[in-house]
Tab-separated table of C-alpha atoms and ligand atoms in Angstrom:
chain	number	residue	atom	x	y	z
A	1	UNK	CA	-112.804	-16.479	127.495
A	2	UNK	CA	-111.959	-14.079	130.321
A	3	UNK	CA	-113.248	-11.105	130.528
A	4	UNK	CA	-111.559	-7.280	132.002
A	5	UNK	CA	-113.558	-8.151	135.134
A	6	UNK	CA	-112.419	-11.358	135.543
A	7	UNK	CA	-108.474	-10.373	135.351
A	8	UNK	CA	-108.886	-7.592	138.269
A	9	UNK	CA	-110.731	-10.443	140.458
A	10	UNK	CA	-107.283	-12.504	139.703
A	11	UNK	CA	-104.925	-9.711	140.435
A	12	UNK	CA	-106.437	-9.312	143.627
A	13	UNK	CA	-106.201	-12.456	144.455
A	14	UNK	CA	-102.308	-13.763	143.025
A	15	UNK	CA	-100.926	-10.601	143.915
A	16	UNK	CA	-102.112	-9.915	147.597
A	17	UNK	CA	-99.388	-11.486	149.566
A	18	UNK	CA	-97.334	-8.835	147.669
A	19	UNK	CA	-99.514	-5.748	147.293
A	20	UNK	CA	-102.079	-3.945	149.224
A	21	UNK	CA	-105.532	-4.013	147.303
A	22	UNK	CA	-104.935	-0.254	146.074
A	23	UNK	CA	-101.414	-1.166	144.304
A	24	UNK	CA	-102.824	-4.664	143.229
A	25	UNK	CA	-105.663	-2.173	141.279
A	26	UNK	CA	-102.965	-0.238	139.449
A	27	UNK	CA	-101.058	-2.850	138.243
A	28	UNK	CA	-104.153	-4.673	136.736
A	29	UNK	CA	-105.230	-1.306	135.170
A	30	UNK	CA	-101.197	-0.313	133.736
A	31	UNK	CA	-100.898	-4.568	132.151
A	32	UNK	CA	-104.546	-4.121	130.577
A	33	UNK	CA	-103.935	-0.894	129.073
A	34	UNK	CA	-100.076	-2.267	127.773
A	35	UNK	CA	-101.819	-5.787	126.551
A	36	UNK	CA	-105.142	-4.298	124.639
A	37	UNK	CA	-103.767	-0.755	123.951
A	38	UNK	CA	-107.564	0.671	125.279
A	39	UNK	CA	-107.881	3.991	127.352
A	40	UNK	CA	-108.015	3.638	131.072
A	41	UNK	CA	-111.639	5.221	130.094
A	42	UNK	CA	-112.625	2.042	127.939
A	43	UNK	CA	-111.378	-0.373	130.926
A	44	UNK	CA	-113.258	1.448	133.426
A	45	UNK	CA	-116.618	1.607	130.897
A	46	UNK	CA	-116.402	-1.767	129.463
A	47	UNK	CA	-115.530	-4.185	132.450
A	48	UNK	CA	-117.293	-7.011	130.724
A	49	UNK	CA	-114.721	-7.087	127.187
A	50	UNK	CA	-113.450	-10.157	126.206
A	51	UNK	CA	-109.942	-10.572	125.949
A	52	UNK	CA	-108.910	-12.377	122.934
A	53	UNK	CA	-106.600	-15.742	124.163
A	54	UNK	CA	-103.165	-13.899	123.220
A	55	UNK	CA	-104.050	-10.714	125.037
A	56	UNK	CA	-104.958	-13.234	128.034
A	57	UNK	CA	-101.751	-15.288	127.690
A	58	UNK	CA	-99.992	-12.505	127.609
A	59	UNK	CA	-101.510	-10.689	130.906
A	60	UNK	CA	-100.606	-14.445	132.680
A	61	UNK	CA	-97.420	-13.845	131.801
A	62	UNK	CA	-96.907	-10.749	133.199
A	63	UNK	CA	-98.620	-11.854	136.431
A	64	UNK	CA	-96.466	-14.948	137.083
A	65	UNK	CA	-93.039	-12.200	136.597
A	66	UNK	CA	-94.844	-9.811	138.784
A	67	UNK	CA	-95.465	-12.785	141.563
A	68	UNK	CA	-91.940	-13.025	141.784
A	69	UNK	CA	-91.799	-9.066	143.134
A	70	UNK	CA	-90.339	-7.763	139.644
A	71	UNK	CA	-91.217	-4.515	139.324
A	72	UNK	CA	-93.733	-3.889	136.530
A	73	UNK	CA	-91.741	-1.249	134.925
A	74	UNK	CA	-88.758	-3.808	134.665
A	75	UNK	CA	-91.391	-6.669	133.012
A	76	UNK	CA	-93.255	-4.212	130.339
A	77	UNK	CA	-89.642	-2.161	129.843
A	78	UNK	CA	-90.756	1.482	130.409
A	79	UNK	CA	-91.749	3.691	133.066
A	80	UNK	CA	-93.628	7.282	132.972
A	81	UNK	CA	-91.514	10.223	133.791
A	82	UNK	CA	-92.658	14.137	134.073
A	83	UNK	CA	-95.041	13.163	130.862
A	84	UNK	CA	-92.120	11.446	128.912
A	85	UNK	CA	-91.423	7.613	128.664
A	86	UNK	CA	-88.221	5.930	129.498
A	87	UNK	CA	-86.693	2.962	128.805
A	88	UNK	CA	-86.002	0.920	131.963
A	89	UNK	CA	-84.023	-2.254	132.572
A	90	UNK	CA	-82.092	-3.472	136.118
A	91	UNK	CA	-79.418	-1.446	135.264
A	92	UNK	CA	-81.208	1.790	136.215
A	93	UNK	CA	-83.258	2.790	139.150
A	94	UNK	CA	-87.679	3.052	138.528
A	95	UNK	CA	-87.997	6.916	138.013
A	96	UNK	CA	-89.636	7.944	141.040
A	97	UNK	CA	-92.373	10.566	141.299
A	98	UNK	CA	-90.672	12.529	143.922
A	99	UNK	CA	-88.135	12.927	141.483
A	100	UNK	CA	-90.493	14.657	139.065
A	101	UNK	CA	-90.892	17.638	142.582
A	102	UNK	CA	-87.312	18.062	141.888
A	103	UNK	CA	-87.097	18.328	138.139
A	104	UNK	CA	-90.078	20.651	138.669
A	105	UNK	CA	-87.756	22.837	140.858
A	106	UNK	CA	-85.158	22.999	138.501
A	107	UNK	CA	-87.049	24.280	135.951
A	108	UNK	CA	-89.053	27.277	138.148
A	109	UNK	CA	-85.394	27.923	138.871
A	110	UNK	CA	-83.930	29.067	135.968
A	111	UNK	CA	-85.286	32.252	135.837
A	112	UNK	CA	-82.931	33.486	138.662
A	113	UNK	CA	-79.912	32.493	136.948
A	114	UNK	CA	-77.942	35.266	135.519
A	115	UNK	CA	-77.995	33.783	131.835
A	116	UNK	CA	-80.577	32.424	129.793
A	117	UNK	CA	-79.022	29.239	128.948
A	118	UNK	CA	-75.704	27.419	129.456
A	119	UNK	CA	-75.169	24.087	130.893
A	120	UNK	CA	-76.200	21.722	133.149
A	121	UNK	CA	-74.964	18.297	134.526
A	122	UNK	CA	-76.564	15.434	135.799
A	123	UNK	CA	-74.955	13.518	137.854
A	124	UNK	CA	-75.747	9.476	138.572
A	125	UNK	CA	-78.175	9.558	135.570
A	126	UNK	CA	-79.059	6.298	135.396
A	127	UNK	CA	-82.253	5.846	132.564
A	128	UNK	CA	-81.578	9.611	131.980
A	129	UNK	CA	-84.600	11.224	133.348
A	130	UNK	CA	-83.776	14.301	135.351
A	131	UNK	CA	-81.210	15.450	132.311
A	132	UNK	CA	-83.638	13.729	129.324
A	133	UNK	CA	-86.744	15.619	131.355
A	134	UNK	CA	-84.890	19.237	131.821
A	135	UNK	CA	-83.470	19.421	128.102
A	136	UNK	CA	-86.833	18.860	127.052
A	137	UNK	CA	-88.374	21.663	128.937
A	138	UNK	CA	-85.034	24.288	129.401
A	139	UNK	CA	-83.828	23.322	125.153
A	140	UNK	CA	-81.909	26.298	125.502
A	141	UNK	CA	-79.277	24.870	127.873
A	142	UNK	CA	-76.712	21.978	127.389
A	143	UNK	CA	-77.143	19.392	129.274
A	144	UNK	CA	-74.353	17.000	130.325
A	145	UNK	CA	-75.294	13.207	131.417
A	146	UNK	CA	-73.022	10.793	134.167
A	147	UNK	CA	-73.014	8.085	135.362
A	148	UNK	CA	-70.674	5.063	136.960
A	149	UNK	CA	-72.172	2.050	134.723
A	150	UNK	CA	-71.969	2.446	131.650
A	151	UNK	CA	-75.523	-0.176	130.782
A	152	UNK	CA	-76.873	3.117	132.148
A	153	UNK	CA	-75.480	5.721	129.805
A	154	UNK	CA	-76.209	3.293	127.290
A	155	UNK	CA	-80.426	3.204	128.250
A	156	UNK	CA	-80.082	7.199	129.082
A	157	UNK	CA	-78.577	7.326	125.204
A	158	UNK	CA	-81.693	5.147	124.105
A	159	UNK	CA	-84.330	7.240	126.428
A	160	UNK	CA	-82.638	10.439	124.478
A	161	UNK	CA	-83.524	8.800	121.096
A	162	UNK	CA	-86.720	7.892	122.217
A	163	UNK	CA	-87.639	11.689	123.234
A	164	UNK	CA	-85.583	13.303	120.581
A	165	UNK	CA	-83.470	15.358	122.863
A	166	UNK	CA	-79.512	15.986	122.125
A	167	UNK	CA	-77.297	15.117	125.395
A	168	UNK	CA	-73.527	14.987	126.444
A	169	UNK	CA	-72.780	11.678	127.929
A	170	UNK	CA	-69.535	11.096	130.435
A	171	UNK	CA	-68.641	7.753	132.069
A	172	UNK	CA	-67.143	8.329	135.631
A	173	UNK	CA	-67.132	7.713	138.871
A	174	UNK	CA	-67.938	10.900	140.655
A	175	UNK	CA	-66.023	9.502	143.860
A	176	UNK	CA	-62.844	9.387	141.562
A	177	UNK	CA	-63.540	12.014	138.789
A	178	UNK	CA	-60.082	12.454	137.834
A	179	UNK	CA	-59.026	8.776	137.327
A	180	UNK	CA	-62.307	7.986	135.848
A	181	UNK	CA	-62.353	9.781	132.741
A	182	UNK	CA	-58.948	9.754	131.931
A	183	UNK	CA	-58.648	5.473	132.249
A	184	UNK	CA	-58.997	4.828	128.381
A	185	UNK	CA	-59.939	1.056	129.162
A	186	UNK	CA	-62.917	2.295	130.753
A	187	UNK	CA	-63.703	4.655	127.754
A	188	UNK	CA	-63.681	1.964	125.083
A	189	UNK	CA	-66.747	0.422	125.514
A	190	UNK	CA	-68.582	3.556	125.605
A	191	UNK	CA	-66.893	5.286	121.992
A	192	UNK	CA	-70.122	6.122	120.692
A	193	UNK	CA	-70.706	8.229	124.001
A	194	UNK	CA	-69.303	11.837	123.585
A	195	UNK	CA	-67.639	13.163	126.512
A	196	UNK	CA	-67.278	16.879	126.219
A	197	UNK	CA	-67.336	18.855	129.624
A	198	UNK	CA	-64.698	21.358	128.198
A	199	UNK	CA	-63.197	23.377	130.625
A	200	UNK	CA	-66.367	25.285	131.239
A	201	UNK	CA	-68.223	25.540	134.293
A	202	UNK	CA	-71.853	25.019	134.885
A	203	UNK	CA	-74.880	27.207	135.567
A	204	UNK	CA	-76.530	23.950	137.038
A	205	UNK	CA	-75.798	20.524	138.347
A	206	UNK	CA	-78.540	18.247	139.643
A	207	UNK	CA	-78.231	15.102	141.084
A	208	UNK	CA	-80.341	11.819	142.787
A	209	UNK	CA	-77.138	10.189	144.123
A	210	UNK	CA	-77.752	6.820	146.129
A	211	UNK	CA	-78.742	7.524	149.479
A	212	UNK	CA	-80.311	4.975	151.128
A	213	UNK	CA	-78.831	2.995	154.378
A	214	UNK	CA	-78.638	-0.451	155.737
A	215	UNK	CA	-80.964	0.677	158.427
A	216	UNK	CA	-83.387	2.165	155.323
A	217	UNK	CA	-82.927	-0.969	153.469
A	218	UNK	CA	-85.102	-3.110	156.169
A	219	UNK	CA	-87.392	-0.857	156.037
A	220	UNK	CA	-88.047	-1.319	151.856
A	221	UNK	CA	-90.291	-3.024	150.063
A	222	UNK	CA	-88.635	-6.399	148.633
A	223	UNK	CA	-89.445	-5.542	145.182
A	224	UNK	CA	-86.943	-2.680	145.525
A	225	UNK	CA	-84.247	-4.435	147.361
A	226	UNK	CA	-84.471	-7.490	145.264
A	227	UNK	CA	-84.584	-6.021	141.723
A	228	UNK	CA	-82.995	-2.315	141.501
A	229	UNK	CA	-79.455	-1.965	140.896
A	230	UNK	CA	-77.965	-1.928	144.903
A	231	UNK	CA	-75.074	1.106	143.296
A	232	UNK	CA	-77.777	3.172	142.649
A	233	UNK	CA	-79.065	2.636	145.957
A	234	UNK	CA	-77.112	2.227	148.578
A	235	UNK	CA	-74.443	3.770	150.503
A	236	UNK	CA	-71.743	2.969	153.346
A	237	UNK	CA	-73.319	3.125	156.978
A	238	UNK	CA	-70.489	4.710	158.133
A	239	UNK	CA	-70.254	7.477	155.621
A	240	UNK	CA	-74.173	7.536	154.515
A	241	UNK	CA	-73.553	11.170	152.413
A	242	UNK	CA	-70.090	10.228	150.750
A	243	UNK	CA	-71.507	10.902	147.078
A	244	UNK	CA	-72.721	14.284	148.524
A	245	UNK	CA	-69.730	15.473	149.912
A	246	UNK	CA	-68.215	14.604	146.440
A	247	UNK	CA	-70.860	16.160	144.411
A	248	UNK	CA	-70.312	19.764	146.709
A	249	UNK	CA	-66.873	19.503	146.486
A	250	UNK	CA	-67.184	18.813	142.660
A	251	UNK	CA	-69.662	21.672	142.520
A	252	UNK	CA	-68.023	24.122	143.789
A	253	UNK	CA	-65.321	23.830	141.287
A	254	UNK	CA	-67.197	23.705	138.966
A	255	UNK	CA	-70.090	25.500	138.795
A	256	UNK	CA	-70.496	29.867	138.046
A	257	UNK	CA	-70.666	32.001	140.725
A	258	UNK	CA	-74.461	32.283	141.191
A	259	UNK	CA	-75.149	28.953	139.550
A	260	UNK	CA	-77.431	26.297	141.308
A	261	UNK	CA	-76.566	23.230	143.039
A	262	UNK	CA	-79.774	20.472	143.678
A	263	UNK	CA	-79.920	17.326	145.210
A	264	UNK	CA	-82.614	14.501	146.044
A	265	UNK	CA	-82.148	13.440	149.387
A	266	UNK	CA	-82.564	11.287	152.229
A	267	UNK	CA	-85.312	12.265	154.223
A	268	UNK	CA	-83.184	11.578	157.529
A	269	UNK	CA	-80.118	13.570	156.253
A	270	UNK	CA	-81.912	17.206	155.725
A	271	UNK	CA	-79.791	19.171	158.210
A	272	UNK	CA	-76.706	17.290	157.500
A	273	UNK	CA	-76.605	18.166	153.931
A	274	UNK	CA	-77.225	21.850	154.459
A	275	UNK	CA	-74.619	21.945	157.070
A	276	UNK	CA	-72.270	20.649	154.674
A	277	UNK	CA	-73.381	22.777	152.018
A	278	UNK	CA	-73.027	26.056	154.163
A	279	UNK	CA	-69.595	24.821	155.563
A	280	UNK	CA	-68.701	24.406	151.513
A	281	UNK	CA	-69.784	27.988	151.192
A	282	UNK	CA	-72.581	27.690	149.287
A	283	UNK	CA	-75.681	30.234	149.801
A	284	UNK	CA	-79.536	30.604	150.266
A	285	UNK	CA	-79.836	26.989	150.793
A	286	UNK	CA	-83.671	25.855	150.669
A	287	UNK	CA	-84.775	22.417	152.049
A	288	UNK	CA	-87.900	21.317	150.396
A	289	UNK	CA	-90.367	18.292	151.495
A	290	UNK	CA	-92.002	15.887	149.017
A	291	UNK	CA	-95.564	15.408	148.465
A	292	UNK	CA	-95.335	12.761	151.085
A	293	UNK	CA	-94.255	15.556	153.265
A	294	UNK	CA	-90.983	14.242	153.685
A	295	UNK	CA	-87.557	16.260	153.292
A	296	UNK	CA	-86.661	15.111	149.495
A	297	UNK	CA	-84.750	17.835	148.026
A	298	UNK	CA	-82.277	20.935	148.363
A	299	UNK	CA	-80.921	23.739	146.199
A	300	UNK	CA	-78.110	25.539	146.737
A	301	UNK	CA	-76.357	28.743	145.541
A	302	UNK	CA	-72.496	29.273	144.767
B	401	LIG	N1	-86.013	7.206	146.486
B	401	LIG	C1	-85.389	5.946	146.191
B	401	LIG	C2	-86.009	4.850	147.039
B	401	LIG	O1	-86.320	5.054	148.171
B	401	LIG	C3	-83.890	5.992	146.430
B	401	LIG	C4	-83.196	6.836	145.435
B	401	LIG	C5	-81.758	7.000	145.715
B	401	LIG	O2	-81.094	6.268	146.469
B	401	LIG	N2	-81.231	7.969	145.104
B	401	LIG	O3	-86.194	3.754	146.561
């Protein structure tokens, strides 16, 4: 019989050719606390527990998916977002926590809007959780869901069940709006997905559009590269903030005067983005870093 203990020696061990020694900790502590259902307080107390032989079977499973670099969000099926869980599957990007700054910002944000409620769209939603996360906390707004792929609306319409939130869900292409949502065949699949933007604008859109380069993409980790869907990821080297000039353009249609635009960005891109913001005519643009101290985010009047 092996013991707590003996599972965080062999985590260490399979997993460090992948992981530093910190990470390779945290994933032993998340698959115990999935597989035995005990507090991270009982693991930490009780080191020497037996593990019944399913509960071990079941953690050498997980460690032989994990030694192939899938994430462990993709092998147990859920991540942790802003205090809410989330479905995930490889058709959605990991929720990230830097993601969770910007959902934050939303929220201290509202305040200075010149309604109390209204709507808000999220655009590239993939699992759903910066429009799941802010109709939780701001229930007094509407809050519109898009996305490309349409496995995606389908896990954000699951990850709204789960957290017993009501959402609008739209399949499009934000590069080709227009086309998108009027192409029936692409509608079809998705009948059970309402799609009701109306004709009226927004008092918020949000979005975590892909963003990352080739030149990023040598950088990442392979567990990323290899396992995340690349169309939430990536974007043309030549034209690195094409959803972003879409979104602004999009935005500033179609949001009220005095509404907010915010984005998740690139850390590289900062200045870019607000140039192009200010040259769309957007106001009081704020760049804001991540706790990694790293430019992650921007809001924007209009
Ligand atoms: N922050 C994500 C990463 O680096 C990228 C998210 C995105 O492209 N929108 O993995």
């Amino acid at each position: 019989m092996k013991s707590i203990n003996d599972f965080s020696f062999t985590f260490q061990k399979e997993l460090s050719g992948l992981y530093d020694p910190r990470e390779c900790d945290s994933l032993f502590r998340i698959v115990i606390e999935d597989v035995t259902e005990f507090s991270s307080a009982k693991i930490k107390a009780f080191p020497e527990s037996e593990l019944t032989v399913v509960q071990s079977d079941a953690i050498n499973n997980i460690l032989d998916e994990l030694k192939t670099g899938k994430p462990i969000q993709y092998i147990l099926g859920y991540a942790e977002f802003y205090g809410l869980r989330f479905n995930v599957n490889p058709s959605v990007l990991i929720p990230r926590p830097e993601t969770e700054e910007l959902v934050e910002w939303v929220i201290s944000s509202v305040g200075s809007l010149k309604s109390a409620g209204g709507s808000i769209l999220d655009i590239g939603t993939g699992s759903g959780c910066i429009g799941i996360s802010l109709k939780k906390n701001l229930s007094e707004f509407d809050v519109t869901a898009l996305d490309i792929s349409a496995a995606a609306l389908w896990t954000a319409k699951e990850n709204a069940e789960i957290n017993q939130v009501n959402l609008n869900f739209i399949l499009a292409d934000i590069l080709n709006l227009k086309s998108e949502i009027e192409n029936p065949k692409r509608q079809t699949p998705l009948e059970h997905l309402e799609k009701t933007t109306n004709s009226e604008k927004f008092e918020i859109i949000v979005s975590n559009p892909p963003y990352v380069t080739l030149h990023d993409k040598a950088q990442m980790h392979q567990n990323v590269t290899d396992f995340e869907p690349h169309t939430a990821l990536f974007v043309p080297e030549d034209d690195p903030l094409i959803f972003y000039k879409a979104i602004a353009d999009f935005a500033s249609k179609n949001l009220e005067s005095g509404g907010l635009l915010f984005f998740e960005i690139n850390e590289s891109y900062g200045e870019q983005i607000v140039n192009l913001l200010t040259d769309k005519s957007f106001k009081n643009i704020e760049l804001r870093k991540d706790m990694s101290d790293r430019d992650r985010m921007i809001r924007a009047m209009f």
